[in-house]
mmCIF file of C-alpha atoms in Angstrom:
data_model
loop_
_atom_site.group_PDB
_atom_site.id
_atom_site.type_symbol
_atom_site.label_atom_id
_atom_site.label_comp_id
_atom_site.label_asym_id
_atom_site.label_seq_id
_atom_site.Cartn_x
_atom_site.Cartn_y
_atom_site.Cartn_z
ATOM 1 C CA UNK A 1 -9.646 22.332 10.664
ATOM 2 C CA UNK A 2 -12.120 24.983 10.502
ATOM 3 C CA UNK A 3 -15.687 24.656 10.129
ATOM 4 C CA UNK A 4 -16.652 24.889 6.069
ATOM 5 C CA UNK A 5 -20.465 24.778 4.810
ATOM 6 C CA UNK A 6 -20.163 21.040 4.216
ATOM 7 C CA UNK A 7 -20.270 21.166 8.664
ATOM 8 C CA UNK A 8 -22.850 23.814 8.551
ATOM 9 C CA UNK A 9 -25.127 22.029 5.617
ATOM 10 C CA UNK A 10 -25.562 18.807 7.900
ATOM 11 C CA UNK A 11 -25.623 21.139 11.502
ATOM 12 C CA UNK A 12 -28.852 22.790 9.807
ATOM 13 C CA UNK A 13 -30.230 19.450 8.751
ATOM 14 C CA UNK A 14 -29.786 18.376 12.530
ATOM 15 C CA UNK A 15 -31.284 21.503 13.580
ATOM 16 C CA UNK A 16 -34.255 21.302 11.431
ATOM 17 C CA UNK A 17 -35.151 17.218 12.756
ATOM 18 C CA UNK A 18 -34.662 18.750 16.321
ATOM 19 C CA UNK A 19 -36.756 21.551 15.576
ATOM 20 C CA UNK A 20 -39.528 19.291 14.471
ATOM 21 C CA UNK A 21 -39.601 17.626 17.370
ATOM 22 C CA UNK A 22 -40.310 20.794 19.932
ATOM 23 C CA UNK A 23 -42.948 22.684 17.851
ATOM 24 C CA UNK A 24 -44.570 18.636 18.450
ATOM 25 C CA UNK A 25 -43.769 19.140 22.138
ATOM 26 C CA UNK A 26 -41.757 16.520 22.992
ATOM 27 C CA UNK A 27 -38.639 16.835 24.892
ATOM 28 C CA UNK A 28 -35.465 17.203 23.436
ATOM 29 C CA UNK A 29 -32.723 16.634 25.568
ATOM 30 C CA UNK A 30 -29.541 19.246 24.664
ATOM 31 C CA UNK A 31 -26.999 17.943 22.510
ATOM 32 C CA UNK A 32 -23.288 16.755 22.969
ATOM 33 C CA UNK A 33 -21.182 18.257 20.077
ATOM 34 C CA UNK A 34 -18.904 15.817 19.088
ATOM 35 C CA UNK A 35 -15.645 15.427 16.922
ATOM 36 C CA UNK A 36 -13.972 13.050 14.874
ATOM 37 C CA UNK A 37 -10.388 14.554 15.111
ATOM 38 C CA UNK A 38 -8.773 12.588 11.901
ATOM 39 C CA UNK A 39 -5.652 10.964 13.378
ATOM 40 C CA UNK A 40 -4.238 10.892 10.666
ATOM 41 C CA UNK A 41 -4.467 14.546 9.050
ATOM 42 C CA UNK A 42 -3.737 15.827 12.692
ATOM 43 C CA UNK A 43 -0.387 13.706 12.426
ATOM 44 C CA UNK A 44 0.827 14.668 9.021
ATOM 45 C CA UNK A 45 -0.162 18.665 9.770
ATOM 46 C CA UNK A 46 1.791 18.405 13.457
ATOM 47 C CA UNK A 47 4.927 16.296 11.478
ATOM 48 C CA UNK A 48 5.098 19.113 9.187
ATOM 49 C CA UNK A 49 4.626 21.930 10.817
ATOM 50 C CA UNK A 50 6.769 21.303 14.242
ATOM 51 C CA UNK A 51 8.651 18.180 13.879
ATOM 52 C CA UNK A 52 8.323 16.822 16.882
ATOM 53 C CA UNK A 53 11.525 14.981 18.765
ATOM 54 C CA UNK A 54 9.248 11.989 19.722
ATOM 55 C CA UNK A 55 5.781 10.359 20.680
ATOM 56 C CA UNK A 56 5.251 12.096 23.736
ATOM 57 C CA UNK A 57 5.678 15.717 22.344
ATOM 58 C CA UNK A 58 4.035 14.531 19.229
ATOM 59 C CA UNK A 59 0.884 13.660 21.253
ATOM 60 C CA UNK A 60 1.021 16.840 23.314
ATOM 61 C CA UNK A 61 1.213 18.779 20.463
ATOM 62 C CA UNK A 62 -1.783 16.882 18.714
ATOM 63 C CA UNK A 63 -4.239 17.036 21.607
ATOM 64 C CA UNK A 64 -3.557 20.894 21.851
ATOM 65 C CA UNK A 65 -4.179 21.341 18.169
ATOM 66 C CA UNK A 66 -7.767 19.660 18.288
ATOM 67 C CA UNK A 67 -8.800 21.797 21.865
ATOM 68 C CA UNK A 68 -7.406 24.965 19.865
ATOM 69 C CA UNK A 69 -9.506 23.951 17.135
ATOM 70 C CA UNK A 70 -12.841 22.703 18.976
ATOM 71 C CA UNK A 71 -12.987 26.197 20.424
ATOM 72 C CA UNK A 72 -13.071 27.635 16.631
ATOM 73 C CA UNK A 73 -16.255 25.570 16.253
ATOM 74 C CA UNK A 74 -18.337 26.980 19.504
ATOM 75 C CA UNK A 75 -19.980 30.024 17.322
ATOM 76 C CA UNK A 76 -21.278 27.842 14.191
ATOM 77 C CA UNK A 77 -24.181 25.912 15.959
ATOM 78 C CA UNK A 78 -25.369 29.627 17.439
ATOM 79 C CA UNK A 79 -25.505 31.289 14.140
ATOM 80 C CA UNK A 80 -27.858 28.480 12.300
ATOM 81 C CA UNK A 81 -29.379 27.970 16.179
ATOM 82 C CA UNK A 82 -28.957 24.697 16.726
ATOM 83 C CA UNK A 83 -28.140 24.300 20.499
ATOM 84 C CA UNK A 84 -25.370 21.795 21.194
ATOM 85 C CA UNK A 85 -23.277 21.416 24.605
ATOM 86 C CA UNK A 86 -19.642 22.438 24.415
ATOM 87 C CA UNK A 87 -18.914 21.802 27.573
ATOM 88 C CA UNK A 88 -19.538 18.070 27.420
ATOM 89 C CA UNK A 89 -18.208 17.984 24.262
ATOM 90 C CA UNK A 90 -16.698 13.694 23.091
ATOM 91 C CA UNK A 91 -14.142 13.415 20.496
ATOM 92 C CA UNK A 92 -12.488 10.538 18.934
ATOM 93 C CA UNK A 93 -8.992 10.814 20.637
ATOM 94 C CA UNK A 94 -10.812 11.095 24.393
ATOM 95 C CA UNK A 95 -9.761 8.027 26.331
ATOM 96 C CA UNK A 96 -13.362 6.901 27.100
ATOM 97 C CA UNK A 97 -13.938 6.999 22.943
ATOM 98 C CA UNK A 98 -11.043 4.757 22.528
ATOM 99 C CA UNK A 99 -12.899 2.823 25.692
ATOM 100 C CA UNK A 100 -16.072 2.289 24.247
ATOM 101 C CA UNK A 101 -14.286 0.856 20.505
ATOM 102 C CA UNK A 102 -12.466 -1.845 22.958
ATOM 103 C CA UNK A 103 -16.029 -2.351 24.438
ATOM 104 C CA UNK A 104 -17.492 -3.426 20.924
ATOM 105 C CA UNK A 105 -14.756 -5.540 20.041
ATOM 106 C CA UNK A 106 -14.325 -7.411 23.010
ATOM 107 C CA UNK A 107 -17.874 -7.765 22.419
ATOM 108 C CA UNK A 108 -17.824 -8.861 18.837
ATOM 109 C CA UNK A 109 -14.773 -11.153 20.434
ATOM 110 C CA UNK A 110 -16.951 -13.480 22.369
ATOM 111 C CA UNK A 111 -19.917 -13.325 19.604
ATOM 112 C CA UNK A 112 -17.254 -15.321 17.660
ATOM 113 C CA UNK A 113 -17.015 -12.623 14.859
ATOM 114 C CA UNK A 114 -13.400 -11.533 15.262
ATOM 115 C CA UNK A 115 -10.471 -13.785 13.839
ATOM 116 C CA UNK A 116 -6.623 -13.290 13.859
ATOM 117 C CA UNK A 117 -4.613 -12.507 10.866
ATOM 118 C CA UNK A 118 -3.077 -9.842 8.939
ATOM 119 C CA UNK A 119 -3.904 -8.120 6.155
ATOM 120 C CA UNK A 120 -1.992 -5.772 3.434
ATOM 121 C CA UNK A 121 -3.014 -2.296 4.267
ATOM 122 C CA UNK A 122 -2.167 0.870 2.548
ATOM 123 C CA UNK A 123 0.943 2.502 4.235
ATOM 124 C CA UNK A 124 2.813 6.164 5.093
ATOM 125 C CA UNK A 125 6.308 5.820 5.383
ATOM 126 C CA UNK A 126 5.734 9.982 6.076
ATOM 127 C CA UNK A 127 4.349 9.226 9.584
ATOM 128 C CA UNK A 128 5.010 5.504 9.698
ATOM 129 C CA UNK A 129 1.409 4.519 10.308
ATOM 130 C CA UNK A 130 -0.496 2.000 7.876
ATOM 131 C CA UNK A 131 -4.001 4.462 6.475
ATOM 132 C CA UNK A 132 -7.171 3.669 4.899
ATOM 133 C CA UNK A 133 -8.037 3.558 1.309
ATOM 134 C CA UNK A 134 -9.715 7.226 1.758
ATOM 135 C CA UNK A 135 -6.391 8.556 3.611
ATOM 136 C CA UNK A 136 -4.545 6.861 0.885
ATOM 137 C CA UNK A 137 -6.364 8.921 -1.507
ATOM 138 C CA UNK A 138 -6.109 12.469 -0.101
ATOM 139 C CA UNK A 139 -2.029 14.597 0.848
ATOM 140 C CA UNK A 140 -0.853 12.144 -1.908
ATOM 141 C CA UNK A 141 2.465 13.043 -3.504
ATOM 142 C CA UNK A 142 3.427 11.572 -6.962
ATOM 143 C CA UNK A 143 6.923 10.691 -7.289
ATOM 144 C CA UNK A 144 8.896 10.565 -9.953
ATOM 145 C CA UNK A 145 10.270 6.867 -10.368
ATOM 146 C CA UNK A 146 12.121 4.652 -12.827
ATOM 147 C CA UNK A 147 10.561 1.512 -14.094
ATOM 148 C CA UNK A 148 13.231 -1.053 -14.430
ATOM 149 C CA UNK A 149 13.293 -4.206 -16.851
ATOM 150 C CA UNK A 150 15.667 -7.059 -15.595
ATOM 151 C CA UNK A 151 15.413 -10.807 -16.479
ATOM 152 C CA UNK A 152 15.793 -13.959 -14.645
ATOM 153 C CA UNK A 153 17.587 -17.254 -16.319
ATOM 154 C CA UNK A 154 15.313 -20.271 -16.365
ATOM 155 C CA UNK A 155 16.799 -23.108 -15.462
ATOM 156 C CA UNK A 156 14.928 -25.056 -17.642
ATOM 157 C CA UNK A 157 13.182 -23.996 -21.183
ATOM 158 C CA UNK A 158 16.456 -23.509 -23.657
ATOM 159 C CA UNK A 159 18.362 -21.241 -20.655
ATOM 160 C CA UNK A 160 15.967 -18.387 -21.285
ATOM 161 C CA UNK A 161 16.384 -15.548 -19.414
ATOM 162 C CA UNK A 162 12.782 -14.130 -18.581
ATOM 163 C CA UNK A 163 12.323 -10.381 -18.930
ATOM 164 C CA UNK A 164 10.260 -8.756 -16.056
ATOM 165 C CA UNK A 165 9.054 -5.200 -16.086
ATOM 166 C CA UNK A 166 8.891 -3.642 -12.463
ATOM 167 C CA UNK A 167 7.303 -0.026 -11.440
ATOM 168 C CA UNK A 168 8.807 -0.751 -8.394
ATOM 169 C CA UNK A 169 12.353 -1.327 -8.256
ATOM 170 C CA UNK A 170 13.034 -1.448 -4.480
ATOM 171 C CA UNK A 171 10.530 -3.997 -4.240
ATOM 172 C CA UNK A 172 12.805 -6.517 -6.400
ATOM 173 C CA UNK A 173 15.157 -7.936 -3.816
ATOM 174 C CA UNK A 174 12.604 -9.185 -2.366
ATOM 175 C CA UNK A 175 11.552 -11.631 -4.836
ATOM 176 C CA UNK A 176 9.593 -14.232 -3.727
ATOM 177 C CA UNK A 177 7.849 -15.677 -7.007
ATOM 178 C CA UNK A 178 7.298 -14.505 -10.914
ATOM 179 C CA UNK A 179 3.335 -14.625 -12.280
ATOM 180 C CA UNK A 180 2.974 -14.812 -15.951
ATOM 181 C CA UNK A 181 -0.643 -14.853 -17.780
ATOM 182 C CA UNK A 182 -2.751 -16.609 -20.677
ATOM 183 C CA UNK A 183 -1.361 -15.077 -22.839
ATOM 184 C CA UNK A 184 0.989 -15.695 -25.562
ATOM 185 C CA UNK A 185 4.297 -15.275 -25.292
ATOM 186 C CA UNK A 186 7.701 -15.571 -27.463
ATOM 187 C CA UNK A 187 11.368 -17.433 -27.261
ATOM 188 C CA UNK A 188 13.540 -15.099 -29.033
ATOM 189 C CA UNK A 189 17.287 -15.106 -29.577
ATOM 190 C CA UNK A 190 19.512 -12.119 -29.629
ATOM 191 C CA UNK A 191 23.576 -12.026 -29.863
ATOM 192 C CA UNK A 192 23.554 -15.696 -28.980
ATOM 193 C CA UNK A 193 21.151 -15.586 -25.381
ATOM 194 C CA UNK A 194 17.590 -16.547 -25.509
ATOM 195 C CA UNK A 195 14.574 -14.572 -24.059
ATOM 196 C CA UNK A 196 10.779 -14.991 -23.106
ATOM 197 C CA UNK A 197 8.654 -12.045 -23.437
ATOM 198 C CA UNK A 198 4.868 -11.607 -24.054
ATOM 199 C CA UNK A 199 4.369 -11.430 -27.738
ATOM 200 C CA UNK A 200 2.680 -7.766 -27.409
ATOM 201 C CA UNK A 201 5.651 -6.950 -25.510
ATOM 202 C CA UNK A 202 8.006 -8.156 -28.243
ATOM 203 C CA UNK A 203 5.513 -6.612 -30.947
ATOM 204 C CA UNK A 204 5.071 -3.316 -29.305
ATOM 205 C CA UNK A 205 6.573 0.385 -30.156
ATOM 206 C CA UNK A 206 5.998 1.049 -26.132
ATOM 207 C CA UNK A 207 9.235 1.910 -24.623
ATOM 208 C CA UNK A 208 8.571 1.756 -21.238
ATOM 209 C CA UNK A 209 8.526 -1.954 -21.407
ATOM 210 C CA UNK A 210 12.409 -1.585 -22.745
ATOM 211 C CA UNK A 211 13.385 -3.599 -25.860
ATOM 212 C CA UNK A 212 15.223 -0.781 -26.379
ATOM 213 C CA UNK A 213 18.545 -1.952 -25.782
ATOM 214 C CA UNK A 214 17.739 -4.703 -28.542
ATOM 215 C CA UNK A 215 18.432 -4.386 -31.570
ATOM 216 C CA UNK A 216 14.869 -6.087 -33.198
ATOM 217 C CA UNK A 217 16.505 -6.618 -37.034
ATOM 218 C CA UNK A 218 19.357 -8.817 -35.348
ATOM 219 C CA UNK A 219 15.970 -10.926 -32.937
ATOM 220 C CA UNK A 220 15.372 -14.318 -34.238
ATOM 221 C CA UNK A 221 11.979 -15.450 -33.137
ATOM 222 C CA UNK A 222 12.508 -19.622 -32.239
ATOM 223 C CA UNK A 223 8.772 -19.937 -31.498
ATOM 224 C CA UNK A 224 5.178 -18.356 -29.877
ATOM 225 C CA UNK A 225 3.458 -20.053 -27.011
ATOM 226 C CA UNK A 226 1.370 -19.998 -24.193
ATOM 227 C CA UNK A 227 1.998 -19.038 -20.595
ATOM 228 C CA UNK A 228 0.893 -22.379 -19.606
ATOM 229 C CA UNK A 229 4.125 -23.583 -20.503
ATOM 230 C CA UNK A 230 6.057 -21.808 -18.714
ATOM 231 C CA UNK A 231 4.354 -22.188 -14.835
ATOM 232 C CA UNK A 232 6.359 -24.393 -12.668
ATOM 233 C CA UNK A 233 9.462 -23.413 -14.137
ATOM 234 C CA UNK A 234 12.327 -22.387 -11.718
ATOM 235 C CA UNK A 235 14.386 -19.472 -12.198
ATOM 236 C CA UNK A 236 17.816 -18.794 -10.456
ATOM 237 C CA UNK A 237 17.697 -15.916 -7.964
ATOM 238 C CA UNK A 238 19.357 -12.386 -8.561
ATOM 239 C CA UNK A 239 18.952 -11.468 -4.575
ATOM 240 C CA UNK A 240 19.147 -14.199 -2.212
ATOM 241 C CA UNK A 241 18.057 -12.023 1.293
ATOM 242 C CA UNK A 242 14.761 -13.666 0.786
ATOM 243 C CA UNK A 243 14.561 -17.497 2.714
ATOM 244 C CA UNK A 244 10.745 -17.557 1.940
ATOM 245 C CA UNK A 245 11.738 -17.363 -2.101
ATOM 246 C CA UNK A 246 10.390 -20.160 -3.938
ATOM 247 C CA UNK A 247 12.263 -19.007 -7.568
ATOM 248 C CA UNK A 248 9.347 -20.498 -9.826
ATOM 249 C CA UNK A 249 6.126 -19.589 -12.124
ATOM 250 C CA UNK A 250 2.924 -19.790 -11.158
ATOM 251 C CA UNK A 251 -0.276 -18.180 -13.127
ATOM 252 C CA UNK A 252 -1.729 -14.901 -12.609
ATOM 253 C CA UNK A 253 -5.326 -13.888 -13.432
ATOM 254 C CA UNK A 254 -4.005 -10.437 -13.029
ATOM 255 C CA UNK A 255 -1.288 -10.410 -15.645
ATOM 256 C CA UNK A 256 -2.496 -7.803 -18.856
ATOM 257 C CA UNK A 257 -0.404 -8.361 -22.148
ATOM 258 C CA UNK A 258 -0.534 -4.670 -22.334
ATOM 259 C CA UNK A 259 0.884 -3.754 -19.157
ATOM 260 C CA UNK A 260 4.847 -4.278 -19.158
ATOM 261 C CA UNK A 261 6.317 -7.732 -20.549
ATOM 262 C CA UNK A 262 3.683 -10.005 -19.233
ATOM 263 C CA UNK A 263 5.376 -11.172 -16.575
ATOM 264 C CA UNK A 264 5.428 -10.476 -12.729
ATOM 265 C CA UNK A 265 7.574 -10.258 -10.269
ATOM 266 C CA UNK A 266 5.278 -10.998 -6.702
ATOM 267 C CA UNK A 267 6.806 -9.736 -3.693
ATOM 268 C CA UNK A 268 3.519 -10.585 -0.855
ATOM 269 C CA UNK A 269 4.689 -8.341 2.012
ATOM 270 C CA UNK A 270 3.984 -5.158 -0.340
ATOM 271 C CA UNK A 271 1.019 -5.868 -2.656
ATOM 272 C CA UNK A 272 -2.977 -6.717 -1.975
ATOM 273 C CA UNK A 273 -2.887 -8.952 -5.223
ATOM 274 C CA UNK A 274 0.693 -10.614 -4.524
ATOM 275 C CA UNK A 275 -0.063 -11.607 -1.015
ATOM 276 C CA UNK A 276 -3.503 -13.426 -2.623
ATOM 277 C CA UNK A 277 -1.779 -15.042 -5.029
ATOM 278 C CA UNK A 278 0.469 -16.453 -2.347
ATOM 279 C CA UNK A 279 -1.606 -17.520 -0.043
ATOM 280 C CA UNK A 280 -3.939 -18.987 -2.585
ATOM 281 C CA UNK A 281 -0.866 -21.459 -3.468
ATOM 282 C CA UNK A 282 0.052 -22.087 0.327
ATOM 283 C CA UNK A 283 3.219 -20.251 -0.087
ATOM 284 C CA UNK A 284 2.192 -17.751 3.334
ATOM 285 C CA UNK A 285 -0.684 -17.330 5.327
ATOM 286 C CA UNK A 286 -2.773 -15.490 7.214
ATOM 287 C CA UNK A 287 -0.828 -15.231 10.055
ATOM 288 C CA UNK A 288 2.522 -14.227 7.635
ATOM 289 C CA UNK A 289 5.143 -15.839 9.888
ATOM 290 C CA UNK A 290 6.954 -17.043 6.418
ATOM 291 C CA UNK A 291 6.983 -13.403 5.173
ATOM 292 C CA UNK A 292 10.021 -11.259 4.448
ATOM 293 C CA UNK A 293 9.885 -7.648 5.076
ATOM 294 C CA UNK A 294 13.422 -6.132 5.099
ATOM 295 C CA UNK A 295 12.037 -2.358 5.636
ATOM 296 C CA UNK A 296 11.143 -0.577 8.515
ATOM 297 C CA UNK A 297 8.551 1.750 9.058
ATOM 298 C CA UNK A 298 10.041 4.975 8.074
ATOM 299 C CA UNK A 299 10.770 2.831 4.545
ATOM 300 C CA UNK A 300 14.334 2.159 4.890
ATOM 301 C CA UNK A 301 16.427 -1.183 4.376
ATOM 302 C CA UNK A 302 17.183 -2.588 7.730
ATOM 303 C CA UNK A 303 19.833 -5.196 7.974
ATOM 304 C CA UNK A 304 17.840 -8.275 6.524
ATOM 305 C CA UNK A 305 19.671 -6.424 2.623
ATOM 306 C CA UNK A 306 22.808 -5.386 4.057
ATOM 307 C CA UNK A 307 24.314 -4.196 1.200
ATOM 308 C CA UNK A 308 21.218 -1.785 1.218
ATOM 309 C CA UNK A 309 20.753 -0.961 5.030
ATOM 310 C CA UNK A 310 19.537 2.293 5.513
ATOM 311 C CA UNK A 311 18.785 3.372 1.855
ATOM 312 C CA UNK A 312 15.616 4.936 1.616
ATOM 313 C CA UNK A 313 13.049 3.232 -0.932
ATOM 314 C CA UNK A 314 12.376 6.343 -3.048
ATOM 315 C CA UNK A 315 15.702 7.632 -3.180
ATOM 316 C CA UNK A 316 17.261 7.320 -6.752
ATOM 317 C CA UNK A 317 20.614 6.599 -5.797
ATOM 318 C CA UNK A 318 18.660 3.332 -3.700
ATOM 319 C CA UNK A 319 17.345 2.596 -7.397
ATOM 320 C CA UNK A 320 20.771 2.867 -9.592
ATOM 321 C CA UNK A 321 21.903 0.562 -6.664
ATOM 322 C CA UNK A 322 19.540 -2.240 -7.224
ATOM 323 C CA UNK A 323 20.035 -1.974 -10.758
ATOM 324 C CA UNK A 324 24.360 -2.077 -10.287
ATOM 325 C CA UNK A 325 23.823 -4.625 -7.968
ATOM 326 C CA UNK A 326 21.672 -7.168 -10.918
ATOM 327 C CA UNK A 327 24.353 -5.840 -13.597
ATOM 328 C CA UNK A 328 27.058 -7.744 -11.468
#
């Protein structure tokens, strides 16, 4: 973009070190000016402004932007005279950058510092690219989304059904295992079905974490325990896409009484904590081959949830879908 005084606070710092070093009379060789070009924020600007028909154009159109844009920079270094070359100028998206990077990890290779696995990464279904945390953090749009509260039956523990509190809905047929917490936690009855909620849940005014549809003078309380008690437990599935479900409790460190019902629903492929929680109980690893991912990278269903192929994530009518779809 164009230069700001952040750029021109550091040239001047540069400038001054330089300085310094010909009123001592040593040689100072000129300069390269270089630029990190921002993949990223080049790709979301380009996507927006000329939707491009594919890669190729996409690329053409990015490395024009950054020339167009180096050639805004060429007066800045004059005015606060510091004297950098133009016409030798490296940026990031030059081939021999990209060159040099492959240099220092092939060397870092055969030092025996680089290891093969995969990681959860922050993601943009906008340019279908996984970002870093600071990319994450900056042309973020908040969406407005329902929270949904379903409940799986045990198959053990009275025929409980468990309620589960989700902020993300499209996440749920993919299931894999429920966390619960050390916490307390209550068997209540209601119209003749029993359910297991956290007892802050059960206690609290919140509606977010949906009692709503019960009726609390007509709840009979059967007893209060802890969460212990409930991991191992199986569940029966509501989605059965999954192969890699395991449809039982395990403990969570994470789980806060006073966030949702107390219990979790883990899905690995889309959350930092629920793939450690997985792999810490051997049920992936780090190479993920036992991991199921039925989205691709724009953030649709693809046809791993054929009854939701080609529903976007975020779409509310993918949401009321889900939730039709656990009704029946």
């Amino acid at each position: 973009g164009e230069p700001h005084w952040g750029h021109i606070l550091v040239g001047i710092i540069k400038a001054i070190i330089n300085d310094t070093y010909l009123l001592n009379n040593e040689k100072v060789e000129k300069i390269k000016a270089g630029f990190d070009v921002n993949g990223i924020g080049v790709e979301a600007l380009i996507d927006s402004k000329f939707k491009p028909k594919n890669l190729t154009e996409k690329l053409q159109l990015c490395k024009k932007f950054i020339n167009d844009n180096i050639m805004k920079w060429e007066d800045v270094p004059n005015k606060i005279k510091r004297k950098l070359d133009f016409e030798n100028h490296w940026a990031t998206n030059h081939d021999y950058y990209s060159k040099s990077v492959w240099w220092a990890f092939k060397r870092l290779y055969y030092m025996g510092f680089i290891y093969k696995g995969k990681k959860i990464c922050n993601y943009s279904v906008g340019i279908g690219t996984n970002i870093s945390n600071s990319e994450a953090k900056e042309n973020t749009l908040k969406l407005s989304l329902d929270c949904i509260t379903f409940s799986y039956k045990l198959k053990d523990f009275n025929d409980a059904n468990l309620i589960v509190w989700t902020t993300t809905p499209w996440t749920i047929p993919s299931n894999t295992i429920c966390c619960v917490g050390n916490i307390n936690y209550v068997l209540f009855e209601y119209e003749n079905k029993k359910y297991v909620i956290s007892e802050f849940a059960y206690n609290s005014n919140k509606k977010k974490v949906s009692l709503a549809n019960f009726d609390k003078s007509k709840c009979n309380i059967i007893r209060t325990f802890n969460g212990s008690e409930l991991v191992g437990l199986e569940y029966e599935p509501i989605f059965t896409y999954n192969n890699f479900r395991q449809d039982k409790i395990y403990h969570g460190d994470f789980i806060d009484e006073q966030k949702g019902s107390g219990v979790t629903h883990i899905v690995p492929a889309f959350g930092e904590e629920d793939m450690k929680i997985c792999r810490d109980n051997n049920i992936t690893d780090y190479e993920m081959k036992n991991l199921f991912d039925p989205l691709d990278e724009k953030g649709n269903y693809t046809n791993l949830c054929p009854e939701l192929e080609g529903k976007y994530i975020f779409d509310k009518d993918t949401v009321n879908i889900i939730c039709k779809m656990i009704r029946d």
